[in-house]
Amino acid sequence: MIITKQKGIDEIFSALRGAKSVFIVGCGDCAALCRTGGRSEIEKMTEILKSHDVLVTGSALPHSTCHELDVQRILRANKEAVEKSDAILVLACGAGTQAVGDSIKKPAVSGCDSLFIGNSKRQMHFYEKCSVCGDCVLNETGGLCPETRCPKGMQNGPCGGAVRGNCEVDHARPCVWIEIYDRLKEFGRLDDLKKLVKPKNRKVATKPHRIEKE
Amino acid sequence: MGKFREQIEKGFVTTIEIAPPKGAEVAIPLEIAKKISGRVAGVNVTDNQRAMMHMSALVFSHLMTEVGAEPICQMACRDRNRLALQSDLLGAMALGVENLCIMTGDYPTLGDNPQSKPVFDLDAPQLINAAHMFSQGTAFNGKPLKGCKDFYIGAVFNPFYNPIELEIFKAEKKIAAGARFFQTQPFFDMASLDAFLELVKDVDAKFLVGVTPLKSVKMIDFLNNSVLTTPIPEEVSARIANAEKPELEGMKMSAEFVNAVRDKVDGVHIMPVGQLESIPLLLDMIEEGKKR
C-alpha cells in the first residue's frame, strides 16, 4: 500500500489559500489504514476546519481514491456540496489527490505527503521493501531487495560501511546484504554472490509510467 | 607507467591522503603535496569524503600533478550518474591522472548536504569495470573510444566487515572488474592485521593497509562507537590517554606501526584526520624509525 503522513495543519491552511468552504475526500484503502484519510480522520479534519471558521460543505470516502472513475462517480453523487466549496481537501496519497484534481475544475489540495510503498506487519508499522524499479533482482538476491532495502541500492554486495552488522545510514536496521548473505547461505547459493552484477537498467524506470492494454 | 604503479610493483610503498580544500584556496595543501612528493609513492585525493563538500577530486588531482605529486584520484559513485562518471574518466586520461581509487561513497545524510539527491547509479565494482573498459578503449556502452590510456585502478576494503567472507567476495569481483590494489580502513594493532592478512592471503591484489594517527581519547571513542567493528585495544588507547602530547604520541605509534609492517604488506595508506600540516613530520618519524 501507499504509506502517507498527514501534513501539518498550518501547511494545509496555507495550501487552502483562504478558502472559506471545503469539501473533503478521503481514501478507504491505504490512507484509511495509515489513519491519514479514513472516516475518523475526515471527521477530525472537519472539526479543525470548522474551528477555523471554514465551512465544510460535505465529505466522501471512495473505496480507493486512485480509482479515477470511482472518484468521478462519487463527486457527481455529491455534486451540490462539491459545487458549494472553494476547494477540495484530499486526505489520500498524491495519486488520490491527482485523481480528484483531474476529475473536477476546482483546486484539489493535498492534505498528505506520500512516503513509500509499504508492507505492514501490524497496525501502524510500515516497512518499505519494494521501490517499483521495473528491473527486479529478487530472484538473484534470495528474495530481499537491495535496491530498496539498501539506501545506496548496492547491486554487488555491501558498501562495507555497516557498523556491527547495522546499516551506516540507519543504525537501527540490519545491513540487507548481510541478510541476503545469510539467506543465500541457508539456500546453499553463496556462489550467486560471486557474479559481477551489471548496472541496473534505469531506462525502464522512465516516468511517468503508462500501461494501456486493450 | 606512473610512479605509483612502478613503485608498488617493486616493493613496499607509502601512500597518504590529502583532501581537496573546502574553498578555492589551494596553496597550503599543494605546498604539502609538493613537499612530500618524493617521499611517498602516491597521494590519495579524496572525493567529497564523508559526504562533505570539497573541491572536485579530479581538478585537485590535476593541480597535484602540476606540483610534481603523483595523485591517486578517488572516485565515488554517490554524486554522479554513469554519464558524468564516464566524462570524468576521459577527463582524467586527458589530464594525465593515471591512478584511481574507486569506491561507492558515504551516504549524503551523513555529510554536510544531507538533503542532496543520492545518485549511486553504479556501484563500486561496476565503476571499476567501466574504468577498466576505458583503459582498453571501450566506453561503457561497448562503443570504441579513441586515444585511451591505461588506468591503474584500486579500490577500498573494510577488513573489519563481518561477515568478512562477503567483503572478500566483493573484493574478488572488484579484481575481476579490473582493480589491482586495495586500500583498507585503519589498523591499530598487529594482531588484527595478522588475522586479516591470513584471511586475504589468496586474494590476488596489492594491499595497502590503513594507518590513521590517533589524536585524542575523544577520537578513539568516536572510532570505537561509529566506525570500527573491533575496538581499538586498551593498551593503544592507554598510550594516548596517558601521553603529555597525545597528537605526537599518535604519530609516533603510527610510525612504529608502519615500520613494523614493512615486511608483511605491499604498503601502507596513511589517512591523517585533520593533520595536514603534520604530514612531513610524520614521514620524518617513519624514516627515523626505519633507520633503527
Short mmCIF file of C-alpha atoms in Angstrom, two decimals:
data_model
loop_
_atom_site.label_atom_id
_atom_site.label_comp_id
_atom_site.label_asym_id
_atom_site.label_seq_id
_atom_site.Cartn_x
_atom_site.Cartn_y
_atom_site.Cartn_z
CA MET A 1 0.00 0.00 0.00
CA ILE A 2 0.98 3.67 -0.31
CA ILE A 3 2.09 4.98 3.07
CA THR A 4 1.11 8.56 3.78
CA LYS A 5 1.64 11.11 6.52
CA GLN A 6 -0.79 13.94 7.12
CA LYS A 7 0.66 17.40 6.50
CA GLY A 8 0.78 19.87 9.38
CA ILE A 9 -2.38 21.92 9.81
CA ASP A 10 -0.54 25.20 9.08
CA GLU A 11 0.67 23.82 5.76
CA ILE A 12 -2.85 22.64 4.92
CA PHE A 13 -4.31 26.09 5.68
CA SER A 14 -1.59 27.73 3.64
CA ALA A 15 -2.40 25.43 0.69
CA LEU A 16 -6.14 26.18 1.04
CA ARG A 17 -5.23 29.81 0.26
CA GLY A 18 -8.06 31.35 2.27
CA ALA A 19 -10.82 29.03 1.01
CA LYS A 20 -13.98 29.72 3.00
CA SER A 21 -15.65 26.41 2.15
CA VAL A 22 -14.10 23.00 1.65
CA PHE A 23 -15.26 19.55 0.52
CA ILE A 24 -13.15 16.70 1.96
CA VAL A 25 -12.26 13.50 0.11
CA GLY A 26 -10.55 10.66 1.99
CA CYS A 27 -9.48 7.20 0.87
CA GLY A 28 -10.96 3.99 2.19
CA ASP A 29 -7.91 2.00 1.22
CA CYS A 30 -4.29 2.91 2.01
CA ALA A 31 -4.90 6.26 3.72
CA ALA A 32 -7.55 4.69 5.95
CA LEU A 33 -5.08 2.02 7.04
CA CYS A 34 -2.42 4.69 7.65
CA ARG A 35 -5.01 6.67 9.64
CA THR A 36 -4.44 9.70 7.47
CA GLY A 37 -7.61 9.72 5.37
CA GLY A 38 -10.23 7.31 6.72
CA ARG A 39 -13.64 8.13 8.17
CA SER A 40 -12.24 9.15 11.55
CA GLU A 41 -9.59 11.45 10.03
CA ILE A 42 -12.22 13.11 7.83
CA GLU A 43 -14.29 13.79 10.96
CA LYS A 44 -11.30 15.21 12.84
CA MET A 45 -10.35 17.40 9.88
CA THR A 46 -13.96 18.62 9.64
CA GLU A 47 -13.81 19.74 13.29
CA ILE A 48 -10.47 21.50 12.79
CA LEU A 49 -11.68 23.35 9.71
CA LYS A 50 -14.92 24.36 11.46
CA SER A 51 -12.97 25.69 14.44
CA HIS A 52 -11.08 27.92 11.98
CA ASP A 53 -14.38 29.22 10.52
CA VAL A 54 -14.11 27.21 7.35
CA LEU A 55 -17.39 25.74 6.15
CA VAL A 56 -17.20 22.03 5.37
CA THR A 57 -19.77 21.51 2.64
CA GLY A 58 -19.50 17.72 2.77
CA SER A 59 -17.17 14.76 2.50
CA ALA A 60 -16.72 11.50 0.65
CA LEU A 61 -14.77 8.31 1.18
CA PRO A 62 -14.14 6.44 -2.09
CA HIS A 63 -13.10 2.82 -1.72
CA SER A 64 -9.77 3.62 -3.43
CA THR A 65 -9.20 7.26 -4.34
CA CYS A 66 -6.69 6.30 -7.06
CA HIS A 67 -9.59 4.68 -8.94
CA GLU A 68 -10.46 7.67 -11.13
CA LEU A 69 -13.85 6.53 -12.43
CA ASP A 70 -14.93 5.76 -8.87
CA VAL A 71 -13.81 9.24 -7.77
CA GLN A 72 -15.73 10.89 -10.62
CA ARG A 73 -18.86 8.93 -9.71
CA ILE A 74 -18.63 9.95 -6.03
CA LEU A 75 -18.02 13.62 -6.88
CA ARG A 76 -21.09 13.54 -9.17
CA ALA A 77 -23.14 11.97 -6.37
CA ASN A 78 -22.08 14.88 -4.10
CA LYS A 79 -22.44 17.49 -6.82
CA GLU A 80 -24.22 20.14 -4.75
CA ALA A 81 -21.80 20.06 -1.82
CA VAL A 82 -18.80 19.95 -4.16
CA GLU A 83 -20.04 22.95 -6.14
CA LYS A 84 -20.55 24.97 -2.96
CA SER A 85 -16.90 24.51 -1.96
CA ASP A 86 -13.97 26.77 -2.86
CA ALA A 87 -11.53 23.82 -2.72
CA ILE A 88 -11.41 20.04 -2.28
CA LEU A 89 -9.13 18.85 0.50
CA VAL A 90 -7.88 15.34 -0.28
CA LEU A 91 -6.70 13.15 2.57
CA ALA A 92 -5.01 10.49 0.44
CA CYS A 93 -1.75 9.85 -1.39
CA GLY A 94 -0.56 12.02 -4.29
CA ALA A 95 -2.22 9.66 -6.75
CA GLY A 96 -5.55 10.17 -4.96
CA THR A 97 -5.16 13.94 -4.91
CA GLN A 98 -4.47 13.97 -8.64
CA ALA A 99 -7.39 11.64 -9.33
CA VAL A 100 -9.62 14.28 -7.69
CA GLY A 101 -7.85 17.21 -9.37
CA ASP A 102 -8.16 15.59 -12.80
CA SER A 103 -11.88 14.99 -12.24
CA ILE A 104 -13.07 18.47 -11.36
CA LYS A 105 -12.35 22.12 -12.19
CA LYS A 106 -11.63 23.13 -8.61
CA PRO A 107 -8.36 23.18 -6.70
CA ALA A 108 -7.61 19.76 -5.17
CA VAL A 109 -5.47 20.44 -2.11
CA SER A 110 -3.23 17.66 -0.90
CA GLY A 111 -3.55 17.02 2.84
CA CYS A 112 -0.90 14.29 2.97
CA ASP A 113 2.68 13.56 1.97
CA SER A 114 3.14 10.21 0.20
CA LEU A 115 6.11 8.39 1.66
CA PHE A 116 6.61 4.91 0.19
CA ILE A 117 5.07 1.62 -0.84
CA GLY A 118 4.91 -0.17 2.46
CA ASN A 119 4.33 -3.60 3.88
CA SER A 120 2.57 -3.69 7.19
CA LYS A 121 3.41 -6.15 9.94
CA ARG A 122 0.97 -4.82 12.50
CA GLN A 123 -1.16 -1.72 12.83
CA MET A 124 0.74 1.49 12.07
CA HIS A 125 4.09 -0.29 11.50
CA PHE A 126 5.11 0.05 7.87
CA TYR A 127 8.23 -1.13 6.07
CA GLU A 128 9.49 -0.29 2.60
CA LYS A 129 10.54 -3.42 0.74
CA CYS A 130 9.88 -2.64 -2.94
CA SER A 131 10.54 0.60 -4.80
CA VAL A 132 8.95 -0.45 -8.11
CA CYS A 133 12.22 -0.03 -10.05
CA GLY A 134 10.99 -2.05 -13.04
CA ASP A 135 14.12 -4.25 -13.08
CA CYS A 136 13.53 -6.81 -10.30
CA VAL A 137 16.51 -8.71 -8.88
CA LEU A 138 14.68 -10.64 -6.14
CA ASN A 139 15.37 -13.96 -7.86
CA GLU A 140 19.10 -13.34 -7.58
CA THR A 141 19.19 -11.98 -4.03
CA GLY A 142 17.32 -14.58 -2.03
CA GLY A 143 14.10 -12.59 -2.21
CA LEU A 144 15.42 -9.48 -0.44
CA CYS A 145 15.56 -6.26 -2.46
CA PRO A 146 18.89 -4.40 -2.25
CA GLU A 147 17.59 -1.61 -4.49
CA THR A 148 15.09 -0.70 -1.78
CA ARG A 149 16.45 -2.07 1.47
CA CYS A 150 19.97 -0.70 0.95
CA PRO A 151 19.95 3.14 0.91
CA LYS A 152 22.66 3.07 -1.76
CA GLY A 153 20.90 0.40 -3.82
CA MET A 154 24.12 -1.63 -3.91
CA GLN A 155 23.96 -4.33 -6.58
CA ASN A 156 27.20 -6.19 -5.94
CA GLY A 157 27.30 -6.66 -2.20
CA PRO A 158 27.58 -4.42 0.82
CA CYS A 159 29.11 -0.95 0.73
CA GLY A 160 31.30 -2.00 3.65
CA GLY A 161 30.07 0.77 5.89
CA ALA A 162 27.96 -1.37 8.21
CA VAL A 163 28.73 -0.92 11.89
CA ARG A 164 28.22 -4.07 13.97
CA GLY A 165 26.02 -5.50 11.23
CA ASN A 166 23.78 -2.47 11.02
CA CYS A 167 23.40 -0.03 8.15
CA GLU A 168 25.64 3.06 8.28
CA VAL A 169 22.67 5.22 7.32
CA ASP A 170 20.24 3.85 9.92
CA HIS A 171 21.95 2.11 12.82
CA ALA A 172 18.64 0.60 13.96
CA ARG A 173 18.36 -1.58 10.86
CA PRO A 174 20.48 -4.54 9.75
CA CYS A 175 22.54 -4.28 6.54
CA VAL A 176 20.33 -6.02 3.95
CA TRP A 177 23.42 -7.50 2.32
CA ILE A 178 24.15 -9.45 5.49
CA GLU A 179 20.57 -10.69 5.41
CA ILE A 180 20.99 -11.63 1.74
CA TYR A 181 24.23 -13.43 2.59
CA ASP A 182 22.59 -15.35 5.44
CA ARG A 183 19.63 -16.36 3.30
CA LEU A 184 21.71 -17.47 0.31
CA LYS A 185 24.00 -19.40 2.66
CA GLU A 186 20.95 -21.19 4.03
CA PHE A 187 19.85 -21.99 0.46
CA GLY A 188 23.38 -23.21 -0.44
CA ARG A 189 23.62 -20.48 -3.09
CA LEU A 190 26.55 -18.33 -1.91
CA ASP A 191 28.16 -18.69 -5.35
CA ASP A 192 25.44 -16.34 -6.63
CA LEU A 193 27.20 -13.54 -4.75
CA LYS A 194 30.42 -14.01 -6.70
CA LYS A 195 28.99 -12.92 -10.06
CA LEU A 196 29.54 -9.33 -11.17
CA VAL A 197 26.06 -7.86 -11.47
CA LYS A 198 25.62 -5.43 -14.36
CA PRO A 199 24.28 -1.93 -13.71
CA LYS A 200 20.54 -1.60 -13.45
CA ASN A 201 18.54 -0.63 -16.49
CA ARG A 202 17.20 2.75 -15.38
CA LYS A 203 15.50 3.28 -18.73
CA VAL A 204 12.63 1.05 -17.63
CA ALA A 205 12.05 3.46 -14.74
CA THR A 206 11.35 6.43 -17.03
CA LYS A 207 8.45 8.40 -15.61
CA PRO A 208 5.56 8.70 -15.91
CA HIS A 209 4.75 5.01 -16.41
CA ARG A 210 1.77 4.06 -18.53
CA ILE A 211 0.16 0.75 -19.44
CA GLU A 212 -2.84 0.72 -21.76
CA LYS A 213 -3.90 -2.82 -22.58
CA GLU A 214 -6.99 -3.44 -24.65
CA MET B 1 53.70 3.85 -16.37
CA GLY B 2 53.31 6.20 -13.44
CA LYS B 3 55.47 6.34 -10.37
CA PHE B 4 52.91 4.73 -8.06
CA ARG B 5 52.42 1.65 -10.22
CA GLU B 6 56.16 1.35 -10.82
CA GLN B 7 56.97 1.51 -7.12
CA ILE B 8 54.23 -0.84 -5.96
CA GLU B 9 55.44 -3.43 -8.45
CA LYS B 10 58.92 -3.19 -6.88
CA GLY B 11 58.10 -3.31 -3.21
CA PHE B 12 56.74 -1.60 -0.12
CA VAL B 13 55.02 1.73 -0.77
CA THR B 14 53.54 4.52 1.30
CA THR B 15 50.51 6.47 0.14
CA ILE B 16 48.96 9.34 2.00
CA GLU B 17 45.61 11.07 1.86
CA ILE B 18 45.20 14.79 1.21
CA ALA B 19 41.70 16.21 0.88
CA PRO B 20 40.97 18.95 -1.65
CA PRO B 21 40.15 22.20 0.12
CA LYS B 22 36.70 23.25 1.30
CA GLY B 23 37.15 26.53 -0.53
CA ALA B 24 39.06 27.76 -3.57
CA GLU B 25 42.33 28.35 -1.69
CA VAL B 26 44.68 25.57 -2.81
CA ALA B 27 48.12 26.85 -1.77
CA ILE B 28 48.56 25.06 1.57
CA PRO B 29 47.56 21.51 0.59
CA LEU B 30 49.52 21.82 -2.67
CA GLU B 31 52.57 23.02 -0.80
CA ILE B 32 52.37 19.97 1.49
CA ALA B 33 51.84 17.69 -1.52
CA LYS B 34 54.89 19.21 -3.24
CA LYS B 35 56.99 18.89 -0.10
CA ILE B 36 56.26 15.18 0.32
CA SER B 37 56.05 14.18 -3.34
CA GLY B 38 59.47 12.49 -3.34
CA ARG B 39 58.77 10.67 -0.10
CA VAL B 40 55.54 8.84 -0.90
CA ALA B 41 54.51 6.72 -3.88
CA GLY B 42 51.15 8.41 -4.27
CA VAL B 43 48.77 10.90 -2.74
CA ASN B 44 45.08 9.97 -2.49
CA VAL B 45 42.84 12.87 -3.40
CA THR B 46 39.52 12.31 -1.67
CA ASP B 47 36.17 12.74 -3.41
CA ASN B 48 33.78 14.59 -1.07
CA GLN B 49 34.81 12.22 1.72
CA ARG B 50 32.27 11.52 4.47
CA ALA B 51 29.80 13.15 2.01
CA MET B 52 31.25 16.56 2.88
CA MET B 53 31.50 19.08 0.05
CA HIS B 54 35.06 19.79 -1.14
CA MET B 55 36.72 20.90 -4.37
CA SER B 56 36.50 18.39 -7.24
CA ALA B 57 38.90 15.48 -6.69
CA LEU B 58 39.77 15.37 -10.38
CA VAL B 59 40.60 19.07 -10.57
CA PHE B 60 42.70 18.86 -7.42
CA SER B 61 44.42 15.71 -8.71
CA HIS B 62 45.41 17.67 -11.79
CA LEU B 63 46.77 20.51 -9.66
CA MET B 64 48.81 17.91 -7.77
CA THR B 65 50.44 16.72 -10.98
CA GLU B 66 51.45 20.33 -11.67
CA VAL B 67 53.46 20.45 -8.43
CA GLY B 68 55.08 17.09 -9.18
CA ALA B 69 52.98 14.92 -6.87
CA GLU B 70 51.51 11.60 -8.00
CA PRO B 71 47.75 11.67 -7.39
CA ILE B 72 45.55 8.66 -6.75
CA CYS B 73 42.23 10.21 -7.65
CA GLN B 74 39.35 8.85 -5.63
CA MET B 75 36.03 8.44 -7.44
CA ALA B 76 32.84 7.85 -5.51
CA CYS B 77 29.59 6.65 -7.06
CA ARG B 78 27.43 8.84 -4.82
CA ASP B 79 27.29 12.09 -6.77
CA ARG B 80 27.36 11.27 -10.48
CA ASN B 81 25.47 9.01 -12.85
CA ARG B 82 27.23 6.83 -15.42
CA LEU B 83 27.28 9.64 -17.99
CA ALA B 84 29.10 12.05 -15.67
CA LEU B 85 31.44 9.36 -14.33
CA GLN B 86 32.49 8.39 -17.85
CA SER B 87 33.10 12.06 -18.70
CA ASP B 88 35.39 12.29 -15.70
CA LEU B 89 37.22 9.12 -16.69
CA LEU B 90 38.00 10.71 -20.06
CA GLY B 91 38.94 13.94 -18.28
CA ALA B 92 41.34 12.02 -16.03
CA MET B 93 43.01 10.48 -19.07
CA ALA B 94 43.39 13.87 -20.74
CA LEU B 95 44.90 15.37 -17.58
CA GLY B 96 47.35 12.53 -17.10
CA VAL B 97 45.71 11.28 -13.91
CA GLU B 98 46.50 7.58 -14.12
CA ASN B 99 45.70 6.19 -10.68
CA LEU B 100 42.15 5.80 -9.49
CA CYS B 101 40.74 4.56 -6.23
CA ILE B 102 37.09 3.74 -6.77
CA MET B 103 34.50 3.44 -4.04
CA THR B 104 30.76 3.65 -3.52
CA GLY B 105 30.91 6.64 -1.18
CA ASP B 106 29.27 7.58 2.10
CA TYR B 107 25.57 8.35 2.09
CA PRO B 108 24.64 12.06 1.75
CA THR B 109 22.68 12.17 5.02
CA LEU B 110 25.97 11.58 6.86
CA GLY B 111 27.53 14.70 5.37
CA ASP B 112 27.09 18.46 5.19
CA ASN B 113 24.48 18.48 2.39
CA PRO B 114 22.08 15.91 3.81
CA GLN B 115 19.21 16.95 1.53
CA SER B 116 21.09 16.20 -1.70
CA LYS B 117 19.97 13.50 -4.11
CA PRO B 118 21.95 10.28 -3.69
CA VAL B 119 22.87 9.05 -7.18
CA PHE B 120 24.52 5.59 -6.85
CA ASP B 121 23.67 4.81 -10.48
CA LEU B 122 26.66 2.43 -10.49
CA ASP B 123 28.25 0.71 -7.51
CA ALA B 124 32.00 0.41 -6.99
CA PRO B 125 32.55 -2.92 -8.85
CA GLN B 126 30.57 -1.57 -11.81
CA LEU B 127 32.54 1.70 -11.94
CA ILE B 128 35.81 -0.25 -11.67
CA ASN B 129 34.60 -2.28 -14.62
CA ALA B 130 33.83 0.92 -16.55
CA ALA B 131 37.29 2.38 -15.84
CA HIS B 132 38.90 -0.89 -16.92
CA MET B 133 36.91 -0.88 -20.16
CA PHE B 134 38.08 2.71 -20.79
CA SER B 135 41.67 1.54 -20.32
CA GLN B 136 41.02 -0.85 -23.16
CA GLY B 137 39.47 1.83 -25.36
CA THR B 138 35.82 0.90 -24.90
CA ALA B 139 33.03 3.01 -23.47
CA PHE B 140 30.55 1.52 -21.03
CA ASN B 141 28.01 1.01 -23.82
CA GLY B 142 30.55 -1.03 -25.78
CA LYS B 143 31.40 1.69 -28.34
CA PRO B 144 35.09 2.30 -29.16
CA LEU B 145 36.91 5.32 -27.75
CA LYS B 146 39.93 6.99 -29.29
CA GLY B 147 43.17 7.86 -27.54
CA CYS B 148 42.54 5.97 -24.31
CA LYS B 149 45.32 5.47 -21.79
CA ASP B 150 45.75 2.81 -19.17
CA PHE B 151 44.37 3.47 -15.70
CA TYR B 152 45.89 1.88 -12.62
CA ILE B 153 42.74 1.04 -10.68
CA GLY B 154 42.36 0.47 -6.98
CA ALA B 155 39.52 0.05 -4.54
CA VAL B 156 38.81 0.03 -0.84
CA PHE B 157 38.49 -2.88 1.54
CA ASN B 158 36.96 -2.93 5.02
CA PRO B 159 38.94 -5.54 6.99
CA PHE B 160 36.53 -5.27 9.92
CA TYR B 161 33.41 -6.14 7.96
CA ASN B 162 31.52 -9.05 9.41
CA PRO B 163 30.94 -11.50 7.70
CA ILE B 164 34.36 -10.93 6.14
CA GLU B 165 33.60 -13.61 3.51
CA LEU B 166 31.09 -11.21 1.96
CA GLU B 167 33.72 -8.44 1.75
CA ILE B 168 36.14 -10.93 0.19
CA PHE B 169 33.53 -11.95 -2.43
CA LYS B 170 33.19 -8.28 -3.29
CA ALA B 171 36.95 -7.78 -3.44
CA GLU B 172 37.18 -10.72 -5.86
CA LYS B 173 34.52 -9.08 -8.02
CA LYS B 174 36.48 -5.83 -7.96
CA ILE B 175 39.60 -7.69 -9.06
CA ALA B 176 37.68 -9.43 -11.85
CA ALA B 177 36.39 -6.00 -12.87
CA GLY B 178 39.90 -4.53 -13.05
CA ALA B 179 41.10 -3.49 -9.56
CA ARG B 180 44.78 -4.11 -8.88
CA PHE B 181 45.23 -2.69 -5.39
CA PHE B 182 43.21 -2.18 -2.23
CA GLN B 183 43.50 0.48 0.44
CA THR B 184 41.97 -0.56 3.74
CA GLN B 185 40.45 1.08 6.78
CA PRO B 186 42.98 1.75 9.53
CA PHE B 187 44.51 -0.92 11.74
CA PHE B 188 45.59 -0.09 15.27
CA ASP B 189 47.18 -3.34 16.37
CA MET B 190 49.29 -6.11 14.92
CA ALA B 191 47.03 -8.99 15.98
CA SER B 192 44.13 -7.64 13.87
CA LEU B 193 46.47 -7.10 10.93
CA ASP B 194 47.91 -10.61 11.14
CA ALA B 195 44.45 -12.15 11.29
CA PHE B 196 43.40 -10.07 8.29
CA LEU B 197 46.45 -10.99 6.21
CA GLU B 198 45.72 -14.67 6.82
CA LEU B 199 42.15 -14.17 5.56
CA VAL B 200 43.20 -12.43 2.33
CA LYS B 201 46.32 -14.45 1.58
CA ASP B 202 44.73 -15.90 -1.56
CA VAL B 203 43.31 -12.60 -2.81
CA ASP B 204 45.38 -11.64 -5.83
CA ALA B 205 45.91 -7.89 -5.39
CA LYS B 206 48.21 -5.47 -3.64
CA PHE B 207 47.10 -4.48 -0.15
CA LEU B 208 47.96 -1.09 1.30
CA VAL B 209 46.87 -1.26 4.90
CA GLY B 210 45.32 1.78 6.51
CA VAL B 211 47.11 3.82 9.16
CA THR B 212 45.48 6.73 10.99
CA PRO B 213 47.37 8.63 13.69
CA LEU B 214 45.19 8.82 16.79
CA LYS B 215 44.88 12.32 18.23
CA SER B 216 42.84 12.07 21.39
CA VAL B 217 40.69 9.89 23.60
CA LYS B 218 37.67 11.60 22.02
CA MET B 219 38.77 10.41 18.59
CA ILE B 220 39.22 6.87 19.92
CA ASP B 221 35.70 6.94 21.38
CA PHE B 222 34.30 8.14 18.06
CA LEU B 223 36.10 5.41 16.10
CA ASN B 224 35.05 2.72 18.56
CA ASN B 225 31.42 3.81 18.60
CA SER B 226 30.79 4.74 14.98
CA VAL B 227 33.39 3.26 12.66
CA LEU B 228 35.23 0.19 13.88
CA THR B 229 33.80 -3.25 14.44
CA THR B 230 36.75 -4.32 16.58
CA PRO B 231 37.51 -1.73 19.24
CA ILE B 232 40.95 -0.17 19.49
CA PRO B 233 42.93 -2.28 22.01
CA GLU B 234 43.14 -0.99 25.57
CA GLU B 235 46.95 -0.67 25.52
CA VAL B 236 46.77 1.55 22.42
CA SER B 237 44.10 3.78 23.96
CA ALA B 238 46.10 3.94 27.19
CA ARG B 239 49.15 5.33 25.40
CA ILE B 240 47.06 8.19 24.03
CA ALA B 241 45.25 8.75 27.31
CA ASN B 242 48.49 8.92 29.30
CA ALA B 243 50.53 10.94 26.79
CA GLU B 244 51.56 14.50 27.56
CA LYS B 245 51.16 15.34 23.87
CA PRO B 246 48.54 12.87 22.54
CA GLU B 247 48.86 14.01 18.90
CA LEU B 248 52.61 13.48 18.91
CA GLU B 249 52.19 10.11 20.63
CA GLY B 250 49.63 9.10 17.97
CA MET B 251 52.07 9.94 15.19
CA LYS B 252 54.83 8.06 16.98
CA MET B 253 52.58 5.00 17.22
CA SER B 254 51.71 5.24 13.52
CA ALA B 255 55.39 5.48 12.61
CA GLU B 256 56.15 2.42 14.77
CA PHE B 257 53.27 0.54 13.10
CA VAL B 258 54.43 1.40 9.58
CA ASN B 259 57.97 0.21 10.29
CA ALA B 260 56.68 -2.97 11.93
CA VAL B 261 54.60 -3.98 8.88
CA ARG B 262 57.15 -3.27 6.14
CA ASP B 263 57.90 -6.94 5.60
CA LYS B 264 54.30 -8.10 5.87
CA VAL B 265 52.33 -5.99 3.41
CA ASP B 266 52.59 -4.34 0.00
CA GLY B 267 52.30 -0.92 1.53
CA VAL B 268 50.58 1.41 3.92
CA HIS B 269 47.95 4.04 3.26
CA ILE B 270 48.12 6.88 5.76
CA MET B 271 44.93 8.81 6.46
CA PRO B 272 45.74 11.71 8.77
CA VAL B 273 42.46 13.14 10.02
CA GLY B 274 42.74 16.93 10.22
CA GLN B 275 46.53 16.79 10.49
CA LEU B 276 47.52 18.04 7.05
CA GLU B 277 50.41 20.17 8.24
CA SER B 278 51.84 17.39 10.41
CA ILE B 279 52.32 15.06 7.42
CA PRO B 280 56.00 15.96 6.77
CA LEU B 281 56.79 15.40 10.46
CA LEU B 282 55.02 12.02 10.41
CA LEU B 283 57.07 10.98 7.37
CA ASP B 284 60.23 12.13 9.22
CA MET B 285 59.27 9.94 12.16
CA ILE B 286 58.68 6.95 9.88
CA GLU B 287 62.06 7.41 8.20
CA GLU B 288 63.76 7.90 11.54
CA GLY B 289 62.26 4.65 12.83
CA LYS B 290 63.25 2.80 9.68
CA LYS B 291 66.93 3.61 10.24
CA ARG B 292 66.92 2.00 13.66
#
